[in-house]
Amino acid sequence: MHLARDLEQAFVERDPQALDTVYSLYFALLCAVARSTLGGESDAEDCVHDLMLRIWLSKDSYRLERGALRSYLIVCVRNEALARKRKAARRHALDVHAMRMNVDDSADFAAVDHVELKRLRDALRTLPDAQRAVVELAYFGDRSQSEISSELGLPLGTVKSRVAAGLQKLAAEFTGKSR
Amino acid sequence: MSAGDHPLEDLALYALGMLDTDRRDDIDAHVDACSSCASALGAHEATVAAMVDAEFPTPELTSDARRRLAHRRSAMRTPRNIASLRGLAVAAVLALAVGVLGVVDLRQRDALRDDDVFLSAIVTSHFAHAQFRAIGGAHVDAKVVYDRGGRWYEVIARDIDPSYRVAVVTRDGAIARERPERFVARGRTSVLAIETPEAFAGFELRTRDGDVVARTATPSKGGR
């Protein structure tokens, strides 16, 4: 834990050694995160590199009070990959139906049944159905809030409150059981 | 959104990737100024990270990915690499600027080191260029060559004060962000090369005091 904090401090101070260390420690994970959304390996690597460079060049991007650098990077990469995916979808004028078909048939959903995901599945099972539905659509289905709202026929406010409550409960699950 | 309005529910949506870019930018701006929301967002990010950890317990890189990583990491240490090959890059861009060149001579490319990302980028990108237009009474003879994909740009100028700075006009709010890089002068020509994913809509040349002396006009021609 102490080492992680030292690394975060060095990253904030833009110590070049910190960037090397971050790459060594997290690159494979960040690429896996990007790949799960973007599909292709080179697209995923591009996404991670572009984002890392942007974060590195923008001095205000990460602050210690934000928490763990690793978590910050994971969410940044995921958001960047999702933005790229949505932009590409708009560019190619895919209709919503086609997107749903693609996502529903994707390996992402199939992967939920993989044995390595037991911990995540167990945690998700603790959520009430209504919360689990929106969290799964967001996390595994890469849906935006408005897509989930129209897909489930729920007001945006309800989607937001269910996601917030669901994520909070998941945090307790992860923290209480194994962290 | 004022600093007093804490977007607590949106923080969870942010962490799960459910917000569009504009809303994310709003949240980023708020979190920059609000420690409690920064901390709350960090907690949500930790939860999403735990979900990711459960999904990807032991991610590994292929050997190809490792090789590409090494290549890119060396490219991120751009000042040394770019400086070592700046002569070739300058030649290529100069030739382009006077309309002689459509594609960089591939024989030059063959002579390059493997990690010469910048000149390779010129060769392999679809690029465009735009002339700087002087503002007020300034005399400015400068041009920017840039990747249409937004990955790099190079400003080349003749007879300018090499202490001038380049500022990037962003696509979202026309905010001009000054770059830390400096021109490298070679005789009457000064060049400044940037490899960056930063989205740009235009460029400004500024004095050391921040006065704008020139802006880019509408891009004229594409290349490659």
CSV table of C-alpha atoms in Angstrom, one decimal:
chain,number,residue,atom,x,y,z
A,1,MET,CA,0.0,0.0,0.0
A,2,HIS,CA,2.8,2.3,0.9
A,3,LEU,CA,4.5,1.7,-2.5
A,4,ALA,CA,1.3,2.4,-4.3
A,5,ARG,CA,1.0,5.7,-2.6
A,6,ASP,CA,4.6,6.6,-3.4
A,7,LEU,CA,4.0,5.7,-7.0
A,8,GLU,CA,0.9,7.9,-7.0
A,9,GLN,CA,2.8,10.8,-5.5
A,10,ALA,CA,5.6,10.4,-8.1
A,11,PHE,CA,2.9,10.2,-10.9
A,12,VAL,CA,1.4,13.5,-9.7
A,13,GLU,CA,4.8,15.0,-9.7
A,14,ARG,CA,5.3,13.7,-13.3
A,15,ASP,CA,8.4,11.7,-12.4
A,16,PRO,CA,9.2,9.9,-15.7
A,17,GLN,CA,10.1,6.8,-13.7
A,18,ALA,CA,6.6,6.7,-12.4
A,19,LEU,CA,5.2,6.5,-16.0
A,20,ASP,CA,7.5,3.6,-16.7
A,21,THR,CA,6.3,1.9,-13.5
A,22,VAL,CA,2.7,2.5,-14.3
A,23,TYR,CA,3.1,1.0,-17.7
A,24,SER,CA,4.9,-2.0,-16.3
A,25,LEU,CA,2.2,-2.6,-13.7
A,26,TYR,CA,-1.0,-1.8,-15.4
A,27,PHE,CA,-0.6,-1.9,-19.2
A,28,ALA,CA,-1.8,-5.5,-19.6
A,29,LEU,CA,-4.8,-4.9,-17.4
A,30,LEU,CA,-5.7,-1.6,-19.1
A,31,CYS,CA,-5.4,-3.2,-22.5
A,32,ALA,CA,-7.7,-6.0,-21.3
A,33,VAL,CA,-10.3,-3.4,-20.2
A,34,ALA,CA,-10.1,-1.5,-23.5
A,35,ARG,CA,-10.2,-4.7,-25.5
A,36,SER,CA,-13.4,-5.9,-23.8
A,37,THR,CA,-15.1,-2.8,-25.2
A,38,LEU,CA,-13.3,-2.2,-28.4
A,39,GLY,CA,-12.7,-5.8,-29.5
A,40,GLY,CA,-9.4,-5.4,-31.4
A,41,GLU,CA,-6.0,-5.7,-29.8
A,42,SER,CA,-4.5,-2.8,-31.7
A,43,ASP,CA,-7.5,-0.5,-31.1
A,44,ALA,CA,-7.2,-1.3,-27.4
A,45,GLU,CA,-3.5,-0.5,-27.3
A,46,ASP,CA,-4.1,2.7,-29.2
A,47,CYS,CA,-6.8,3.6,-26.7
A,48,VAL,CA,-4.6,3.0,-23.7
A,49,HIS,CA,-1.5,4.8,-25.1
A,50,ASP,CA,-3.5,7.8,-26.3
A,51,LEU,CA,-5.2,8.1,-22.9
A,52,MET,CA,-2.0,7.6,-20.9
A,53,LEU,CA,-0.3,10.3,-23.0
A,54,ARG,CA,-3.2,12.7,-22.5
A,55,ILE,CA,-3.3,12.1,-18.8
A,56,TRP,CA,0.5,12.5,-18.5
A,57,LEU,CA,0.5,15.8,-20.4
A,58,SER,CA,-2.4,17.2,-18.5
A,59,LYS,CA,-1.1,18.1,-15.1
A,60,ASP,CA,-4.6,18.4,-13.4
A,61,SER,CA,-5.8,15.0,-14.6
A,62,TYR,CA,-5.1,12.9,-11.5
A,63,ARG,CA,-4.9,14.1,-7.9
A,64,LEU,CA,-4.2,12.1,-4.8
A,65,GLU,CA,-7.6,12.8,-3.2
A,66,ARG,CA,-9.2,10.9,-6.1
A,67,GLY,CA,-8.0,7.7,-4.5
A,68,ALA,CA,-6.1,4.9,-6.1
A,69,LEU,CA,-4.3,5.7,-9.4
A,70,ARG,CA,-5.0,2.2,-10.6
A,71,SER,CA,-8.7,2.5,-10.2
A,72,TYR,CA,-8.6,6.0,-11.8
A,73,LEU,CA,-6.8,4.6,-14.8
A,74,ILE,CA,-9.2,1.7,-15.2
A,75,VAL,CA,-12.2,4.0,-15.2
A,76,CYS,CA,-10.5,6.4,-17.6
A,77,VAL,CA,-9.6,3.7,-20.0
A,78,ARG,CA,-13.1,2.2,-19.8
A,79,ASN,CA,-14.7,5.6,-20.4
A,80,GLU,CA,-12.3,6.4,-23.3
A,81,ALA,CA,-13.0,3.0,-24.9
A,82,LEU,CA,-16.7,3.5,-24.5
A,83,ALA,CA,-16.5,6.9,-26.1
A,84,ARG,CA,-14.6,5.5,-29.0
A,85,LYS,CA,-17.1,2.7,-29.4
A,86,ARG,CA,-20.1,5.0,-29.3
A,87,LYS,CA,-18.4,7.5,-31.7
A,88,ALA,CA,-17.7,4.7,-34.2
A,89,ALA,CA,-21.2,3.5,-33.8
A,90,ARG,CA,-22.6,6.9,-34.7
A,91,ARG,CA,-20.2,7.3,-37.5
A,92,HIS,CA,-21.3,4.1,-39.1
A,93,ALA,CA,-25.0,5.0,-38.4
A,94,LEU,CA,-25.7,1.7,-36.8
A,95,ASP,CA,-29.3,1.6,-35.6
A,96,VAL,CA,-30.1,0.9,-32.0
A,97,HIS,CA,-31.5,-2.5,-32.9
A,98,ALA,CA,-28.4,-3.6,-34.5
A,99,MET,CA,-26.3,-2.4,-31.6
A,100,ARG,CA,-28.5,-4.4,-29.2
A,101,MET,CA,-28.2,-7.5,-31.3
A,102,ASN,CA,-24.4,-7.2,-31.4
A,103,VAL,CA,-24.1,-6.6,-27.7
A,104,ASP,CA,-26.6,-9.3,-26.7
A,105,ASP,CA,-24.7,-11.9,-28.7
A,106,SER,CA,-21.3,-10.7,-27.7
A,107,ALA,CA,-18.8,-12.7,-25.7
A,108,ASP,CA,-19.0,-10.2,-22.9
A,109,PHE,CA,-22.3,-11.7,-21.8
A,110,ALA,CA,-21.1,-15.2,-22.3
A,111,ALA,CA,-18.0,-14.4,-20.3
A,112,VAL,CA,-20.2,-13.9,-17.2
A,113,ASP,CA,-20.5,-17.6,-16.9
A,114,HIS,CA,-16.8,-18.2,-16.9
A,115,VAL,CA,-15.5,-19.7,-13.7
A,116,GLU,CA,-13.1,-16.8,-13.1
A,117,LEU,CA,-16.0,-14.4,-12.8
A,118,LYS,CA,-17.4,-16.2,-9.8
A,119,ARG,CA,-16.6,-13.4,-7.4
A,120,LEU,CA,-18.1,-10.8,-9.6
A,121,ARG,CA,-21.2,-12.9,-10.3
A,122,ASP,CA,-21.6,-13.6,-6.6
A,123,ALA,CA,-21.4,-9.9,-5.8
A,124,LEU,CA,-23.9,-9.0,-8.5
A,125,ARG,CA,-26.3,-11.6,-7.2
A,126,THR,CA,-26.5,-9.8,-3.9
A,127,LEU,CA,-28.1,-6.8,-5.7
A,128,PRO,CA,-31.9,-6.5,-5.9
A,129,ASP,CA,-33.0,-7.5,-9.5
A,130,ALA,CA,-33.9,-3.9,-10.4
A,131,GLN,CA,-30.4,-2.7,-9.5
A,132,ARG,CA,-28.6,-5.7,-11.0
A,133,ALA,CA,-30.3,-5.2,-14.3
A,134,VAL,CA,-29.1,-1.6,-14.8
A,135,VAL,CA,-25.6,-2.3,-13.4
A,136,GLU,CA,-25.2,-5.3,-15.7
A,137,LEU,CA,-26.4,-3.4,-18.8
A,138,ALA,CA,-24.0,-0.6,-18.0
A,139,TYR,CA,-21.0,-2.8,-17.1
A,140,PHE,CA,-21.3,-5.8,-19.5
A,141,GLY,CA,-23.5,-4.2,-22.1
A,142,ASP,CA,-21.6,-0.8,-22.3
A,143,ARG,CA,-25.0,1.0,-22.4
A,144,SER,CA,-25.3,4.7,-21.7
A,145,GLN,CA,-27.9,6.0,-19.2
A,146,SER,CA,-30.3,7.0,-22.0
A,147,GLU,CA,-30.0,3.6,-23.7
A,148,ILE,CA,-30.8,1.8,-20.5
A,149,SER,CA,-33.7,4.2,-19.9
A,150,SER,CA,-35.3,3.5,-23.2
A,151,GLU,CA,-34.5,-0.2,-23.2
A,152,LEU,CA,-36.0,-0.8,-19.8
A,153,GLY,CA,-38.7,1.9,-20.1
A,154,LEU,CA,-37.5,3.7,-17.0
A,155,PRO,CA,-37.2,7.4,-16.3
A,156,LEU,CA,-33.6,8.6,-16.4
A,157,GLY,CA,-33.8,9.5,-12.7
A,158,THR,CA,-34.7,6.0,-11.8
A,159,VAL,CA,-31.8,4.6,-13.8
A,160,LYS,CA,-29.4,6.9,-12.0
A,161,SER,CA,-30.7,6.1,-8.6
A,162,ARG,CA,-30.6,2.4,-9.2
A,163,VAL,CA,-27.1,2.5,-10.5
A,164,ALA,CA,-25.9,4.6,-7.6
A,165,ALA,CA,-27.5,2.3,-5.1
A,166,GLY,CA,-26.3,-0.8,-6.9
A,167,LEU,CA,-22.7,0.4,-7.1
A,168,GLN,CA,-22.7,1.4,-3.4
A,169,LYS,CA,-23.9,-2.1,-2.4
A,170,LEU,CA,-21.3,-3.7,-4.7
A,171,ALA,CA,-18.6,-1.6,-3.0
A,172,ALA,CA,-19.7,-3.0,0.4
A,173,GLU,CA,-19.7,-6.5,-1.0
A,174,PHE,CA,-16.2,-6.2,-2.4
A,175,THR,CA,-14.8,-4.4,0.6
A,176,GLY,CA,-16.4,-6.6,3.2
A,177,LYS,CA,-15.7,-10.0,1.6
A,178,SER,CA,-12.3,-9.9,0.1
A,179,ARG,CA,-10.6,-6.6,0.3
B,1,MET,CA,-23.4,23.0,-12.4
B,2,SER,CA,-22.0,25.0,-9.5
B,3,ALA,CA,-19.5,23.7,-7.1
B,4,GLY,CA,-22.3,23.6,-4.5
B,5,ASP,CA,-24.4,21.1,-6.5
B,6,HIS,CA,-22.8,17.7,-5.9
B,7,PRO,CA,-23.7,15.4,-8.7
B,8,LEU,CA,-23.6,12.3,-6.5
B,9,GLU,CA,-25.7,10.0,-8.6
B,10,ASP,CA,-23.8,11.0,-11.7
B,11,LEU,CA,-20.5,10.0,-10.1
B,12,ALA,CA,-21.6,6.4,-10.1
B,13,LEU,CA,-22.7,6.7,-13.7
B,14,TYR,CA,-19.3,8.3,-14.5
B,15,ALA,CA,-17.5,5.4,-13.0
B,16,LEU,CA,-19.5,2.9,-14.9
B,17,GLY,CA,-19.0,4.7,-18.2
B,18,MET,CA,-22.6,5.6,-18.7
B,19,LEU,CA,-22.2,9.4,-19.3
B,20,ASP,CA,-21.6,11.1,-22.6
B,21,THR,CA,-18.4,13.1,-23.1
B,22,ASP,CA,-20.0,16.5,-22.4
B,23,ARG,CA,-21.4,15.3,-19.1
B,24,ARG,CA,-18.2,13.7,-18.2
B,25,ASP,CA,-16.4,17.0,-18.9
B,26,ASP,CA,-18.9,18.7,-16.5
B,27,ILE,CA,-18.1,16.1,-13.8
B,28,ASP,CA,-14.4,16.4,-14.4
B,29,ALA,CA,-14.6,20.2,-13.9
B,30,HIS,CA,-16.7,19.8,-10.7
B,31,VAL,CA,-14.4,17.1,-9.3
B,32,ASP,CA,-11.4,19.3,-9.9
B,33,ALA,CA,-12.9,21.9,-7.5
B,34,CYS,CA,-14.7,19.6,-5.1
B,35,SER,CA,-12.7,17.4,-2.8
B,36,SER,CA,-15.7,15.5,-1.4
B,37,CYS,CA,-16.9,14.5,-4.9
B,38,ALA,CA,-13.3,13.6,-5.9
B,39,SER,CA,-13.2,11.3,-3.0
B,40,ALA,CA,-16.7,9.9,-3.7
B,41,LEU,CA,-15.8,9.3,-7.3
B,42,GLY,CA,-12.6,7.6,-6.3
B,43,ALA,CA,-14.7,5.2,-4.2
B,44,HIS,CA,-16.9,4.4,-7.1
B,45,GLU,CA,-13.8,3.9,-9.3
B,46,ALA,CA,-12.5,1.5,-6.8
B,47,THR,CA,-15.7,-0.6,-7.0
B,48,VAL,CA,-15.5,-0.7,-10.8
B,49,ALA,CA,-11.8,-1.6,-10.5
B,50,ALA,CA,-12.8,-4.5,-8.3
B,51,MET,CA,-15.3,-5.6,-10.9
B,52,VAL,CA,-12.6,-5.4,-13.5
B,53,ASP,CA,-10.2,-7.4,-11.3
B,54,ALA,CA,-12.8,-10.1,-11.0
B,55,GLU,CA,-13.3,-10.1,-14.8
B,56,PHE,CA,-9.6,-10.0,-15.7
B,57,PRO,CA,-7.7,-11.7,-12.9
B,58,THR,CA,-4.4,-12.3,-14.7
B,59,PRO,CA,-4.2,-10.3,-17.9
B,60,GLU,CA,-1.0,-11.0,-19.9
B,61,LEU,CA,0.5,-9.3,-22.9
B,62,THR,CA,1.4,-11.2,-26.0
B,63,SER,CA,5.0,-11.0,-27.2
B,64,ASP,CA,3.8,-8.8,-30.1
B,65,ALA,CA,2.1,-6.5,-27.6
B,66,ARG,CA,5.2,-6.3,-25.5
B,67,ARG,CA,7.2,-5.4,-28.6
B,68,ARG,CA,4.7,-2.7,-29.6
B,69,LEU,CA,4.7,-1.4,-26.0
B,70,ALA,CA,8.5,-1.0,-26.0
B,71,HIS,CA,8.3,0.8,-29.3
B,72,ARG,CA,5.6,3.2,-28.2
B,73,ARG,CA,7.2,3.8,-24.8
B,74,SER,CA,10.4,4.9,-26.6
B,75,ALA,CA,8.3,7.2,-28.7
B,76,MET,CA,6.8,8.8,-25.7
B,77,ARG,CA,10.2,10.0,-24.7
B,78,THR,CA,9.8,12.2,-27.8
B,79,PRO,CA,12.2,15.0,-27.3
B,80,ARG,CA,15.3,12.9,-27.7
B,81,ASN,CA,14.0,10.8,-30.5
B,82,ILE,CA,12.5,13.7,-32.4
B,83,ALA,CA,15.6,15.8,-32.0
B,84,SER,CA,17.8,13.1,-33.3
B,85,LEU,CA,15.8,12.9,-36.5
B,86,ARG,CA,14.6,16.5,-36.7
B,87,GLY,CA,16.7,17.2,-39.7
B,88,LEU,CA,14.9,14.7,-41.8
B,89,ALA,CA,11.5,15.7,-40.5
B,90,VAL,CA,12.3,19.3,-41.2
B,91,ALA,CA,13.3,18.4,-44.8
B,92,ALA,CA,10.1,16.5,-45.3
B,93,VAL,CA,7.9,19.2,-43.9
B,94,LEU,CA,9.7,22.0,-45.7
B,95,ALA,CA,9.4,20.2,-49.0
B,96,LEU,CA,5.7,19.8,-48.3
B,97,ALA,CA,5.3,23.4,-47.3
B,98,VAL,CA,6.6,24.6,-50.7
B,99,GLY,CA,4.4,22.1,-52.5
B,100,VAL,CA,7.1,19.9,-53.8
B,101,LEU,CA,6.3,16.8,-51.9
B,102,GLY,CA,3.2,14.7,-51.8
B,103,VAL,CA,4.7,11.7,-50.0
B,104,VAL,CA,7.9,11.6,-48.0
B,105,ASP,CA,10.7,9.9,-49.9
B,106,LEU,CA,10.6,6.3,-48.8
B,107,ARG,CA,14.3,5.9,-49.3
B,108,GLN,CA,14.6,8.3,-46.4
B,109,ARG,CA,12.3,6.3,-44.4
B,110,ASP,CA,14.3,3.2,-44.9
B,111,ALA,CA,17.3,4.9,-43.4
B,112,LEU,CA,15.4,5.7,-40.2
B,113,ARG,CA,15.7,4.1,-36.8
B,114,ASP,CA,12.9,1.8,-35.9
B,115,ASP,CA,11.7,4.1,-33.2
B,116,ASP,CA,11.3,7.2,-35.4
B,117,VAL,CA,7.6,7.5,-34.8
B,118,PHE,CA,7.3,11.1,-35.8
B,119,LEU,CA,8.6,11.0,-39.3
B,120,SER,CA,6.9,7.7,-39.8
B,121,ALA,CA,3.7,9.4,-38.8
B,122,ILE,CA,4.1,11.9,-41.5
B,123,VAL,CA,4.6,9.2,-44.0
B,124,THR,CA,1.8,7.0,-42.9
B,125,SER,CA,-0.8,9.7,-41.9
B,126,HIS,CA,-3.4,11.5,-43.9
B,127,PHE,CA,-2.4,15.0,-43.2
B,128,ALA,CA,-3.4,18.6,-44.0
B,129,HIS,CA,-1.7,21.9,-43.6
B,130,ALA,CA,-2.8,25.4,-42.8
B,131,GLN,CA,-1.2,28.8,-43.0
B,132,PHE,CA,-0.8,31.1,-40.1
B,133,ARG,CA,-2.4,34.5,-40.6
B,134,ALA,CA,-0.7,37.4,-38.8
B,135,ILE,CA,-2.7,39.5,-36.4
B,136,GLY,CA,-2.1,43.2,-36.2
B,137,GLY,CA,1.1,44.4,-37.6
B,138,ALA,CA,3.1,41.3,-36.9
B,139,HIS,CA,5.1,39.6,-39.7
B,140,VAL,CA,4.6,35.9,-39.5
B,141,ASP,CA,5.5,33.3,-42.2
B,142,ALA,CA,4.5,30.0,-40.7
B,143,LYS,CA,2.5,26.9,-41.4
B,144,VAL,CA,1.2,23.9,-39.5
B,145,VAL,CA,1.2,20.4,-40.9
B,146,TYR,CA,-1.1,18.1,-39.0
B,147,ASP,CA,-2.5,14.6,-39.0
B,148,ARG,CA,-6.2,14.6,-39.9
B,149,GLY,CA,-6.6,11.9,-37.2
B,150,GLY,CA,-5.3,14.4,-34.6
B,151,ARG,CA,-2.2,12.4,-33.5
B,152,TRP,CA,0.5,14.9,-34.3
B,153,TYR,CA,1.3,18.3,-35.7
B,154,GLU,CA,4.3,20.3,-36.7
B,155,VAL,CA,4.7,24.0,-37.0
B,156,ILE,CA,7.3,25.3,-39.3
B,157,ALA,CA,8.2,29.0,-39.6
B,158,ARG,CA,10.7,31.3,-41.2
B,159,ASP,CA,12.3,34.3,-39.6
B,160,ILE,CA,10.3,34.2,-36.4
B,161,ASP,CA,11.3,34.7,-32.9
B,162,PRO,CA,12.1,31.2,-31.7
B,163,SER,CA,10.8,32.1,-28.2
B,164,TYR,CA,7.2,32.1,-29.7
B,165,ARG,CA,4.9,29.6,-28.2
B,166,VAL,CA,2.3,27.5,-29.9
B,167,ALA,CA,-1.2,27.3,-28.4
B,168,VAL,CA,-3.7,24.7,-29.4
B,169,VAL,CA,-7.3,25.7,-29.9
B,170,THR,CA,-9.4,22.8,-28.7
B,171,ARG,CA,-12.4,21.5,-30.5
B,172,ASP,CA,-14.8,21.7,-27.6
B,173,GLY,CA,-14.7,25.2,-26.3
B,174,ALA,CA,-12.2,27.1,-28.5
B,175,ILE,CA,-9.9,27.2,-25.5
B,176,ALA,CA,-6.4,27.9,-26.4
B,177,ARG,CA,-4.0,25.7,-24.5
B,178,GLU,CA,-0.3,26.7,-24.6
B,179,ARG,CA,2.1,23.9,-25.3
B,180,PRO,CA,5.3,23.6,-23.2
B,181,GLU,CA,7.5,22.6,-26.2
B,182,ARG,CA,9.8,25.2,-27.8
B,183,PHE,CA,10.8,25.9,-31.4
B,184,VAL,CA,14.1,24.6,-32.6
B,185,ALA,CA,15.8,27.0,-34.8
B,186,ARG,CA,17.9,26.0,-37.8
B,187,GLY,CA,19.1,29.0,-39.6
B,188,ARG,CA,16.1,31.0,-40.7
B,189,THR,CA,13.8,28.1,-40.1
B,190,SER,CA,12.2,27.2,-36.8
B,191,VAL,CA,10.3,23.9,-36.2
B,192,LEU,CA,8.2,22.6,-33.4
B,193,ALA,CA,6.9,19.0,-33.6
B,194,ILE,CA,4.3,17.5,-31.3
B,195,GLU,CA,3.0,14.0,-31.1
B,196,THR,CA,-0.2,14.2,-29.1
B,197,PRO,CA,-3.6,12.8,-28.9
B,198,GLU,CA,-4.9,16.2,-28.0
B,199,ALA,CA,-7.9,17.1,-30.2
B,200,PHE,CA,-7.3,20.4,-31.9
B,201,ALA,CA,-9.4,22.8,-34.0
B,202,GLY,CA,-6.7,25.4,-34.7
B,203,PHE,CA,-3.4,26.9,-33.6
B,204,GLU,CA,-2.1,30.2,-32.3
B,205,LEU,CA,1.4,31.6,-32.2
B,206,ARG,CA,2.0,33.7,-29.2
B,207,THR,CA,4.8,35.8,-27.8
B,208,ARG,CA,6.5,34.9,-24.6
B,209,ASP,CA,4.1,37.3,-22.9
B,210,GLY,CA,1.0,35.5,-24.2
B,211,ASP,CA,0.1,38.0,-27.0
B,212,VAL,CA,-1.4,36.3,-30.0
B,213,VAL,CA,0.5,37.2,-33.2
B,214,ALA,CA,-1.0,34.7,-35.6
B,215,ARG,CA,-3.7,32.2,-36.0
B,216,THR,CA,-4.2,29.4,-38.5
B,217,ALA,CA,-6.6,29.9,-41.3
B,218,THR,CA,-8.9,27.2,-42.6
B,219,PRO,CA,-7.0,24.1,-43.6
B,220,SER,CA,-6.3,24.1,-47.3
B,221,LYS,CA,-5.0,20.8,-48.7
B,222,GLY,CA,-4.7,17.3,-47.6
B,223,GLY,CA,-1.8,15.1,-48.2
B,224,ARG,CA,-0.6,11.5,-48.5
